[in-house]
Amino acid sequence: MNAQESLQDKFSKLSNNLTSISNKLANAVKEELQETFKLKTSKLVCVQEGLLDFERIDEDVRRIQEDMKARGDIVLGSHLILDDERNFMEIRTYTERDNKTFVIPVDAEVKRVINIPSDVLNELQQKGHIELSLKF
């Protein structure tokens, strides 16, 4: 009986180790992706010195998605979050790699917005926060 229990313990430990290794690998990939895009935050064309040009958001989202695809990721989609109360803009890109899903945020401080559609502006003024799904 002791040999059987010992064998079960060994399989349990092996299973836990494999799960731990898988989680560590996924976290390392996620950290690498986030670090890569933190460096690119300063290169957003839609935000210059706190001024967000709403018409240029598409350029940045397309570039981010193309970069992710070039790295071998499957791009699932992107969301734009504008927060008027915190003077904040974030582009979240959802990707898949090795059957794991990742969220890659790229954010910037926004003091003013130009070329914003009136319906988006109205909702932002009413709610102070808006999230838009971006499709290409």
mmCIF file with all atom_site columns, C-alpha atoms in Angstrom:
data_model
loop_
_atom_site.group_PDB
_atom_site.id
_atom_site.type_symbol
_atom_site.label_atom_id
_atom_site.label_alt_id
_atom_site.label_comp_id
_atom_site.label_asym_id
_atom_site.label_entity_id
_atom_site.label_seq_id
_atom_site.pdbx_PDB_ins_code
_atom_site.Cartn_x
_atom_site.Cartn_y
_atom_site.Cartn_z
_atom_site.occupancy
_atom_site.B_iso_or_equiv
_atom_site.pdbx_formal_charge
_atom_site.auth_seq_id
_atom_site.auth_comp_id
_atom_site.auth_asym_id
_atom_site.auth_atom_id
_atom_site.pdbx_PDB_model_num
ATOM 1   C CA . MET A 1 1   ? 0.000   0.000  0.000   1.00 0.00 ? 1   MET A CA 1
ATOM 2   C CA . ASN A 1 2   ? 2.861   2.388  0.785   1.00 0.00 ? 2   ASN A CA 1
ATOM 3   C CA . ALA A 1 3   ? 4.353   1.858  -2.667  1.00 0.00 ? 3   ALA A CA 1
ATOM 4   C CA . GLN A 1 4   ? 1.002   2.697  -4.282  1.00 0.00 ? 4   GLN A CA 1
ATOM 5   C CA . GLU A 1 5   ? 0.576   5.828  -2.177  1.00 0.00 ? 5   GLU A CA 1
ATOM 6   C CA . SER A 1 6   ? 4.109   6.836  -2.978  1.00 0.00 ? 6   SER A CA 1
ATOM 7   C CA . LEU A 1 7   ? 3.446   6.376  -6.688  1.00 0.00 ? 7   LEU A CA 1
ATOM 8   C CA . GLN A 1 8   ? 0.275   8.486  -6.426  1.00 0.00 ? 8   GLN A CA 1
ATOM 9   C CA . ASP A 1 9   ? 2.242   11.181 -4.586  1.00 0.00 ? 9   ASP A CA 1
ATOM 10  C CA . LYS A 1 10  ? 4.885   11.182 -7.313  1.00 0.00 ? 10  LYS A CA 1
ATOM 11  C CA . PHE A 1 11  ? 2.273   11.550 -10.061 1.00 0.00 ? 11  PHE A CA 1
ATOM 12  C CA . SER A 1 12  ? 0.600   14.335 -8.124  1.00 0.00 ? 12  SER A CA 1
ATOM 13  C CA . LYS A 1 13  ? 3.909   16.184 -7.722  1.00 0.00 ? 13  LYS A CA 1
ATOM 14  C CA . LEU A 1 14  ? 4.718   15.667 -11.408 1.00 0.00 ? 14  LEU A CA 1
ATOM 15  C CA . SER A 1 15  ? 1.317   17.033 -12.405 1.00 0.00 ? 15  SER A CA 1
ATOM 16  C CA . ASN A 1 16  ? 1.776   20.051 -10.117 1.00 0.00 ? 16  ASN A CA 1
ATOM 17  C CA . ASN A 1 17  ? 5.251   20.690 -11.554 1.00 0.00 ? 17  ASN A CA 1
ATOM 18  C CA . LEU A 1 18  ? 3.964   20.553 -15.137 1.00 0.00 ? 18  LEU A CA 1
ATOM 19  C CA . THR A 1 19  ? 1.149   22.964 -14.275 1.00 0.00 ? 19  THR A CA 1
ATOM 20  C CA . SER A 1 20  ? 3.605   25.291 -12.541 1.00 0.00 ? 20  SER A CA 1
ATOM 21  C CA . ILE A 1 21  ? 5.992   25.243 -15.507 1.00 0.00 ? 21  ILE A CA 1
ATOM 22  C CA . SER A 1 22  ? 3.130   25.972 -17.912 1.00 0.00 ? 22  SER A CA 1
ATOM 23  C CA . ASN A 1 23  ? 1.953   28.907 -15.776 1.00 0.00 ? 23  ASN A CA 1
ATOM 24  C CA . LYS A 1 24  ? 5.482   30.304 -15.457 1.00 0.00 ? 24  LYS A CA 1
ATOM 25  C CA . LEU A 1 25  ? 5.978   30.099 -19.221 1.00 0.00 ? 25  LEU A CA 1
ATOM 26  C CA . ALA A 1 26  ? 2.662   31.858 -19.879 1.00 0.00 ? 26  ALA A CA 1
ATOM 27  C CA . ASN A 1 27  ? 3.555   34.604 -17.378 1.00 0.00 ? 27  ASN A CA 1
ATOM 28  C CA . ALA A 1 28  ? 6.982   35.066 -18.955 1.00 0.00 ? 28  ALA A CA 1
ATOM 29  C CA . VAL A 1 29  ? 5.431   35.421 -22.414 1.00 0.00 ? 29  VAL A CA 1
ATOM 30  C CA . LYS A 1 30  ? 2.879   37.896 -21.055 1.00 0.00 ? 30  LYS A CA 1
ATOM 31  C CA . GLU A 1 31  ? 5.582   39.971 -19.335 1.00 0.00 ? 31  GLU A CA 1
ATOM 32  C CA . GLU A 1 32  ? 7.694   39.989 -22.510 1.00 0.00 ? 32  GLU A CA 1
ATOM 33  C CA . LEU A 1 33  ? 4.734   41.175 -24.593 1.00 0.00 ? 33  LEU A CA 1
ATOM 34  C CA . GLN A 1 34  ? 3.848   43.889 -22.105 1.00 0.00 ? 34  GLN A CA 1
ATOM 35  C CA . GLU A 1 35  ? 7.441   45.142 -21.895 1.00 0.00 ? 35  GLU A CA 1
ATOM 36  C CA . THR A 1 36  ? 7.695   45.246 -25.689 1.00 0.00 ? 36  THR A CA 1
ATOM 37  C CA . PHE A 1 37  ? 4.596   47.407 -25.965 1.00 0.00 ? 37  PHE A CA 1
ATOM 38  C CA . LYS A 1 38  ? 5.474   49.642 -23.002 1.00 0.00 ? 38  LYS A CA 1
ATOM 39  C CA . LEU A 1 39  ? 8.481   50.736 -25.044 1.00 0.00 ? 39  LEU A CA 1
ATOM 40  C CA . LYS A 1 40  ? 6.213   51.523 -28.009 1.00 0.00 ? 40  LYS A CA 1
ATOM 41  C CA . THR A 1 41  ? 3.754   53.608 -25.967 1.00 0.00 ? 41  THR A CA 1
ATOM 42  C CA . SER A 1 42  ? 5.851   56.699 -26.539 1.00 0.00 ? 42  SER A CA 1
ATOM 43  C CA . LYS A 1 43  ? 5.550   56.088 -30.287 1.00 0.00 ? 43  LYS A CA 1
ATOM 44  C CA . LEU A 1 44  ? 1.769   56.416 -30.516 1.00 0.00 ? 44  LEU A CA 1
ATOM 45  C CA . VAL A 1 45  ? 0.898   58.650 -33.441 1.00 0.00 ? 45  VAL A CA 1
ATOM 46  C CA . CYS A 1 46  ? -2.578  59.412 -32.117 1.00 0.00 ? 46  CYS A CA 1
ATOM 47  C CA . VAL A 1 47  ? -1.289  61.025 -28.900 1.00 0.00 ? 47  VAL A CA 1
ATOM 48  C CA . GLN A 1 48  ? 1.235   63.842 -29.050 1.00 0.00 ? 48  GLN A CA 1
ATOM 49  C CA . GLU A 1 49  ? 2.010   65.846 -25.901 1.00 0.00 ? 49  GLU A CA 1
ATOM 50  C CA . GLY A 1 50  ? -1.323  64.921 -24.319 1.00 0.00 ? 50  GLY A CA 1
ATOM 51  C CA . LEU A 1 51  ? -3.385  65.717 -27.425 1.00 0.00 ? 51  LEU A CA 1
ATOM 52  C CA . LEU A 1 52  ? -5.375  62.742 -28.736 1.00 0.00 ? 52  LEU A CA 1
ATOM 53  C CA . ASP A 1 53  ? -6.309  62.883 -32.411 1.00 0.00 ? 53  ASP A CA 1
ATOM 54  C CA . PHE A 1 54  ? -9.236  60.472 -32.527 1.00 0.00 ? 54  PHE A CA 1
ATOM 55  C CA . GLU A 1 55  ? -8.924  60.021 -36.310 1.00 0.00 ? 55  GLU A CA 1
ATOM 56  C CA . ARG A 1 56  ? -5.411  58.586 -35.922 1.00 0.00 ? 56  ARG A CA 1
ATOM 57  C CA . ILE A 1 57  ? -6.262  55.856 -33.400 1.00 0.00 ? 57  ILE A CA 1
ATOM 58  C CA . ASP A 1 58  ? -6.774  53.370 -36.247 1.00 0.00 ? 58  ASP A CA 1
ATOM 59  C CA . GLU A 1 59  ? -3.144  53.823 -37.329 1.00 0.00 ? 59  GLU A CA 1
ATOM 60  C CA . ASP A 1 60  ? -1.843  52.837 -33.906 1.00 0.00 ? 60  ASP A CA 1
ATOM 61  C CA . VAL A 1 61  ? -4.231  49.910 -33.478 1.00 0.00 ? 61  VAL A CA 1
ATOM 62  C CA . ARG A 1 62  ? -3.326  48.533 -36.914 1.00 0.00 ? 62  ARG A CA 1
ATOM 63  C CA . ARG A 1 63  ? 0.390   48.886 -36.143 1.00 0.00 ? 63  ARG A CA 1
ATOM 64  C CA . ILE A 1 64  ? 0.020   47.166 -32.776 1.00 0.00 ? 64  ILE A CA 1
ATOM 65  C CA . GLN A 1 65  ? -1.978  44.332 -34.326 1.00 0.00 ? 65  GLN A CA 1
ATOM 66  C CA . GLU A 1 66  ? 0.505   43.925 -37.195 1.00 0.00 ? 66  GLU A CA 1
ATOM 67  C CA . ASP A 1 67  ? 3.385   43.782 -34.707 1.00 0.00 ? 67  ASP A CA 1
ATOM 68  C CA . MET A 1 68  ? 1.579   41.111 -32.714 1.00 0.00 ? 68  MET A CA 1
ATOM 69  C CA . LYS A 1 69  ? 0.871   39.066 -35.849 1.00 0.00 ? 69  LYS A CA 1
ATOM 70  C CA . ALA A 1 70  ? 4.517   39.375 -36.914 1.00 0.00 ? 70  ALA A CA 1
ATOM 71  C CA . ARG A 1 71  ? 5.503   37.839 -33.570 1.00 0.00 ? 71  ARG A CA 1
ATOM 72  C CA . GLY A 1 72  ? 3.322   34.838 -34.341 1.00 0.00 ? 72  GLY A CA 1
ATOM 73  C CA . ASP A 1 73  ? 0.346   35.775 -32.154 1.00 0.00 ? 73  ASP A CA 1
ATOM 74  C CA . ILE A 1 74  ? -3.257  35.458 -33.220 1.00 0.00 ? 74  ILE A CA 1
ATOM 75  C CA . VAL A 1 75  ? -4.972  38.830 -32.752 1.00 0.00 ? 75  VAL A CA 1
ATOM 76  C CA . LEU A 1 76  ? -8.455  38.428 -31.308 1.00 0.00 ? 76  LEU A CA 1
ATOM 77  C CA . GLY A 1 77  ? -9.395  42.123 -31.255 1.00 0.00 ? 77  GLY A CA 1
ATOM 78  C CA . SER A 1 78  ? -8.798  45.507 -29.646 1.00 0.00 ? 78  SER A CA 1
ATOM 79  C CA . HIS A 1 79  ? -10.684 47.874 -27.371 1.00 0.00 ? 79  HIS A CA 1
ATOM 80  C CA . LEU A 1 80  ? -10.240 51.590 -26.886 1.00 0.00 ? 80  LEU A CA 1
ATOM 81  C CA . ILE A 1 81  ? -10.887 52.948 -23.415 1.00 0.00 ? 81  ILE A CA 1
ATOM 82  C CA . LEU A 1 82  ? -11.198 56.679 -22.806 1.00 0.00 ? 82  LEU A CA 1
ATOM 83  C CA . ASP A 1 83  ? -11.487 57.926 -19.241 1.00 0.00 ? 83  ASP A CA 1
ATOM 84  C CA . ASP A 1 84  ? -12.243 61.632 -18.982 1.00 0.00 ? 84  ASP A CA 1
ATOM 85  C CA . GLU A 1 85  ? -11.979 61.672 -15.181 1.00 0.00 ? 85  GLU A CA 1
ATOM 86  C CA . ARG A 1 86  ? -8.438  60.256 -15.139 1.00 0.00 ? 86  ARG A CA 1
ATOM 87  C CA . ASN A 1 87  ? -7.241  61.896 -18.407 1.00 0.00 ? 87  ASN A CA 1
ATOM 88  C CA . PHE A 1 88  ? -6.415  58.463 -19.680 1.00 0.00 ? 88  PHE A CA 1
ATOM 89  C CA . MET A 1 89  ? -6.558  56.485 -22.932 1.00 0.00 ? 89  MET A CA 1
ATOM 90  C CA . GLU A 1 90  ? -5.818  52.792 -23.289 1.00 0.00 ? 90  GLU A CA 1
ATOM 91  C CA . ILE A 1 91  ? -5.719  50.477 -26.271 1.00 0.00 ? 91  ILE A CA 1
ATOM 92  C CA . ARG A 1 92  ? -6.136  46.859 -25.168 1.00 0.00 ? 92  ARG A CA 1
ATOM 93  C CA . THR A 1 93  ? -5.204  44.237 -27.721 1.00 0.00 ? 93  THR A CA 1
ATOM 94  C CA . TYR A 1 94  ? -6.321  40.678 -27.073 1.00 0.00 ? 94  TYR A CA 1
ATOM 95  C CA . THR A 1 95  ? -4.076  37.955 -28.473 1.00 0.00 ? 95  THR A CA 1
ATOM 96  C CA . GLU A 1 96  ? -3.657  34.218 -28.366 1.00 0.00 ? 96  GLU A CA 1
ATOM 97  C CA . ARG A 1 97  ? -0.390  32.318 -28.279 1.00 0.00 ? 97  ARG A CA 1
ATOM 98  C CA . ASP A 1 98  ? 0.038   28.627 -27.506 1.00 0.00 ? 98  ASP A CA 1
ATOM 99  C CA . ASN A 1 99  ? -3.658  28.318 -26.589 1.00 0.00 ? 99  ASN A CA 1
ATOM 100 C CA . LYS A 1 100 ? -3.290  31.067 -23.956 1.00 0.00 ? 100 LYS A CA 1
ATOM 101 C CA . THR A 1 101 ? -5.077  34.408 -24.151 1.00 0.00 ? 101 THR A CA 1
ATOM 102 C CA . PHE A 1 102 ? -3.236  37.633 -23.341 1.00 0.00 ? 102 PHE A CA 1
ATOM 103 C CA . VAL A 1 103 ? -4.262  41.266 -22.942 1.00 0.00 ? 103 VAL A CA 1
ATOM 104 C CA . ILE A 1 104 ? -1.643  43.763 -24.047 1.00 0.00 ? 104 ILE A CA 1
ATOM 105 C CA . PRO A 1 105 ? -2.399  47.298 -22.811 1.00 0.00 ? 105 PRO A CA 1
ATOM 106 C CA . VAL A 1 106 ? -0.891  50.428 -24.350 1.00 0.00 ? 106 VAL A CA 1
ATOM 107 C CA . ASP A 1 107 ? -1.868  53.617 -22.562 1.00 0.00 ? 107 ASP A CA 1
ATOM 108 C CA . ALA A 1 108 ? -1.201  57.321 -22.579 1.00 0.00 ? 108 ALA A CA 1
ATOM 109 C CA . GLU A 1 109 ? -2.163  60.441 -20.678 1.00 0.00 ? 109 GLU A CA 1
ATOM 110 C CA . VAL A 1 110 ? -4.675  62.525 -22.600 1.00 0.00 ? 110 VAL A CA 1
ATOM 111 C CA . LYS A 1 111 ? -5.429  66.147 -21.766 1.00 0.00 ? 111 LYS A CA 1
ATOM 112 C CA . ARG A 1 112 ? -7.425  67.080 -24.894 1.00 0.00 ? 112 ARG A CA 1
ATOM 113 C CA . VAL A 1 113 ? -9.144  65.248 -27.738 1.00 0.00 ? 113 VAL A CA 1
ATOM 114 C CA . ILE A 1 114 ? -9.676  66.450 -31.297 1.00 0.00 ? 114 ILE A CA 1
ATOM 115 C CA . ASN A 1 115 ? -11.628 64.969 -34.229 1.00 0.00 ? 115 ASN A CA 1
ATOM 116 C CA . ILE A 1 116 ? -13.857 62.935 -31.929 1.00 0.00 ? 116 ILE A CA 1
ATOM 117 C CA . PRO A 1 117 ? -17.261 61.887 -33.313 1.00 0.00 ? 117 PRO A CA 1
ATOM 118 C CA . SER A 1 118 ? -20.149 63.690 -31.628 1.00 0.00 ? 118 SER A CA 1
ATOM 119 C CA . ASP A 1 119 ? -21.849 60.501 -30.397 1.00 0.00 ? 119 ASP A CA 1
ATOM 120 C CA . VAL A 1 120 ? -18.619 59.329 -28.725 1.00 0.00 ? 120 VAL A CA 1
ATOM 121 C CA . LEU A 1 121 ? -18.064 62.790 -27.232 1.00 0.00 ? 121 LEU A CA 1
ATOM 122 C CA . ASN A 1 122 ? -21.627 62.908 -25.867 1.00 0.00 ? 122 ASN A CA 1
ATOM 123 C CA . GLU A 1 123 ? -21.296 59.528 -24.197 1.00 0.00 ? 123 GLU A CA 1
ATOM 124 C CA . LEU A 1 124 ? -17.886 60.423 -22.792 1.00 0.00 ? 124 LEU A CA 1
ATOM 125 C CA . GLN A 1 125 ? -19.256 63.654 -21.341 1.00 0.00 ? 125 GLN A CA 1
ATOM 126 C CA . GLN A 1 126 ? -22.292 61.879 -19.856 1.00 0.00 ? 126 GLN A CA 1
ATOM 127 C CA . LYS A 1 127 ? -20.504 58.865 -18.398 1.00 0.00 ? 127 LYS A CA 1
ATOM 128 C CA . GLY A 1 128 ? -16.935 60.115 -18.013 1.00 0.00 ? 128 GLY A CA 1
ATOM 129 C CA . HIS A 1 129 ? -15.720 56.805 -19.426 1.00 0.00 ? 129 HIS A CA 1
ATOM 130 C CA . ILE A 1 130 ? -16.230 54.939 -22.691 1.00 0.00 ? 130 ILE A CA 1
ATOM 131 C CA . GLU A 1 131 ? -15.052 51.634 -24.130 1.00 0.00 ? 131 GLU A CA 1
ATOM 132 C CA . LEU A 1 132 ? -15.187 50.979 -27.863 1.00 0.00 ? 132 LEU A CA 1
ATOM 133 C CA . SER A 1 133 ? -14.570 47.733 -29.697 1.00 0.00 ? 133 SER A CA 1
ATOM 134 C CA . LEU A 1 134 ? -12.252 48.304 -32.657 1.00 0.00 ? 134 LEU A CA 1
ATOM 135 C CA . LYS A 1 135 ? -12.677 46.083 -35.712 1.00 0.00 ? 135 LYS A CA 1
ATOM 136 C CA . PHE A 1 136 ? -10.526 45.938 -38.837 1.00 0.00 ? 136 PHE A CA 1
#
